[in-house]
């Protein structure tokens, strides 16, 4: 009986400790999310008559959204952006960096610092920095570099907009990938590699048969984090291209911004945000299931 | 413990006193150092005359970001008491949203009212018949061309009479000098400029010169709209207009501040501010003797006529939810003073809306602007209507598709119509 009362008291104390976090979560995550869902069923706007007298419009925003070619374009651009920068770029380069820096090499700390550097710059600052790199004309940094190899200067952000934002986001995300994957690599006991080496396994066989399978939970966790966070990338793309030219880099976060704060249609923007949230949730659930984690 | 309590009480008292001391504070939004500098003496005058504190809050540039921040704050109910509106196209929509306090009575009773140009008074009246803005400055726009470049190449500097003549002149420039012949601001990055500084010039001289019918519906399917987009298409297809810079994040920088001063762009639409801000004494890349080297043409109509576009240059308005609307209205009238107009003209290059400015010795020193001011009453303009902000964005999208050679004139018109219908609903468009 005494033990029960002690447990209840501990439980209450724990709840009390968690209460501030719960309140913050409710105020800044749950309430805005629910409010967005509510907004998505209205014609709320930042300007015009709908700003003064918004009204309930049922599923009109969702019907419009599914018939809106620009929305589908933004989903497609987001898919390419996530695949290119998060899944292929950051993961592959992050894994290579993690494996390379695991070996005993000279100036290891120096190389680690270089890889971590991109994370030191805020998204928008990094974006502006890359604009100067990728600007058009013969005096721009990248144009001067390629001119050294006999390639004509180009206006890189306009000529290859999606590829460029993929490269920049990959550059920014390598450090996170490397840190997570290094942590994963460190959990694999070195004895396994030694045993495989004694059995005559080649480095490629060791990578395919040992490293990859044992790293799978870490890889899936990384994929979950990077895919969801890449869907939400805004500042970098906004600073670089604002979604242009011609919608070529209008990822879903930029599309939401454009609808809400350029066209000033908050209701419609909220509907897009709700759909993006559902897509992120489905993706998240998929990864969690793949990781075989109980939820 | 006792000390802590006393300290706390003192802090509360101080905070209360400080709140009371600032009870008569008005907040005004301004953006860009030139605008803030231009308002400095006005701010001091308001503070002295009404015994208030004026807090100037710097808002972001470019105009598109400024408008977004302003509308967001107005929507949230925490916007400044007084603010400028970066594009005239947004005024009617802001009125409909209930953000602006009507100032018709105060405006008409104001001693500067009688001396305003009629065009300024007309532009200030909203579709509901009320006035909500102080139309203190006018943007008077024409085509600015490099006289020296044309003369050197033996190209006529005579006023082109029709769109075709204008296009032919641009083609001749390209052929004889290799420079781009003519620029109309276009594309999404240029924001409202694609409409205010580009599309408007041509539509007023087209077969369908207004975008609003008598019922206030947007008439975007007119023949003139397609014809205007066709002018863009010709300029782009024949490589008479620089396209690549317009697709970048700051599209005005290369053509306006680099190519034109270097003579690599021979003509561009611009306003009087170009003589001061873009290529004149306030420019980072000035053209020496700018008024002699850079001449102006009016914009020809499709088949004749001459058009000088008049806009309200960032008119000021009072927040309808201001804690002190009456005081803000008084401050608004001060902003309309000739002294403020001249101060703005000197730093930004817009034209004072008051005829009285001509008598001001400080204004007389602005020799570039004096003749434009004298002719300001002849400006033409588009009738404003609810939804114009959306039309401006639609024009930006349509012209961007043209810049990217993704469509033709009819396709660009469809992009505009579809965008406006999608955003505002089918019933808003005729």
XYZ file of C-alpha atoms in Angstrom, chain A residues 45-53 60 64 67-70 131 155 157-159 161 238-242 244-248 250 255 257-259 261-265, chain B residues 61-62 64-65 67-68 71-73 75-76 90 92-99 188-189 244-245 247-249 321 386 390 393 397 400 404 406 415 419 422-425:
82
model
C -6.706 35.633 -46.514
C -4.280 38.385 -45.584
C -5.873 40.893 -47.907
C -9.129 41.588 -49.742
C -12.661 40.918 -48.491
C -11.758 37.465 -47.132
C -9.392 39.082 -44.635
C -12.282 41.031 -43.145
C -14.938 38.326 -43.327
C -13.035 23.675 -51.630
C -8.604 23.174 -55.821
C -6.580 20.132 -59.521
C -3.674 22.555 -59.203
C -0.825 21.645 -61.536
C 1.527 23.889 -59.541
C 24.489 32.954 -54.794
C 24.281 31.447 -64.986
C 21.191 29.044 -60.760
C 19.087 29.756 -63.823
C 20.521 27.116 -66.121
C 18.321 25.493 -60.717
C 14.172 30.859 -50.631
C 17.504 32.659 -50.399
C 18.863 30.926 -53.498
C 15.964 30.998 -55.950
C 12.695 31.883 -54.187
C 12.075 30.050 -59.416
C 12.815 30.303 -62.171
C 9.356 29.380 -63.365
C 8.623 27.091 -60.427
C 11.672 24.920 -61.197
C 9.310 25.502 -55.941
C 4.777 26.697 -52.433
C 4.903 30.305 -48.446
C 3.985 31.624 -51.892
C 0.335 30.778 -51.457
C 2.442 35.208 -48.100
C 2.741 36.136 -51.791
C -0.796 35.354 -52.924
C -1.922 36.015 -49.316
C -4.361 33.044 -49.400
C 13.342 45.638 -48.713
C 12.545 44.650 -51.467
C 7.543 42.288 -51.934
C 8.970 41.341 -48.525
C 4.329 44.167 -48.183
C 4.290 40.617 -46.808
C 0.073 42.589 -44.287
C 1.011 39.876 -41.805
C 1.190 42.440 -39.025
C -3.720 40.733 -40.141
C -2.387 39.987 -36.675
C -2.326 46.729 -53.099
C -7.872 48.536 -52.936
C -7.293 45.067 -51.443
C -6.114 46.580 -48.172
C -9.190 48.794 -48.064
C -11.413 45.761 -48.556
C -9.594 44.003 -45.746
C -10.468 46.881 -43.435
C -6.827 47.689 -42.656
C 8.409 36.912 -60.562
C 11.566 38.195 -58.862
C 18.961 36.040 -67.993
C 19.334 38.837 -65.411
C 15.435 35.415 -63.841
C 17.860 36.036 -60.987
C 16.973 36.987 -57.416
C -6.666 49.612 -35.669
C -10.090 44.967 -55.627
C -3.355 39.401 -57.516
C 1.355 38.746 -59.287
C 4.063 34.832 -63.480
C 8.209 34.862 -66.327
C 11.609 31.239 -70.080
C 7.610 28.328 -72.156
C -1.548 31.974 -67.082
C -3.899 32.540 -61.633
C -7.612 30.297 -58.880
C -6.699 32.895 -56.285
C -9.800 35.074 -56.169
C -12.474 32.793 -57.590
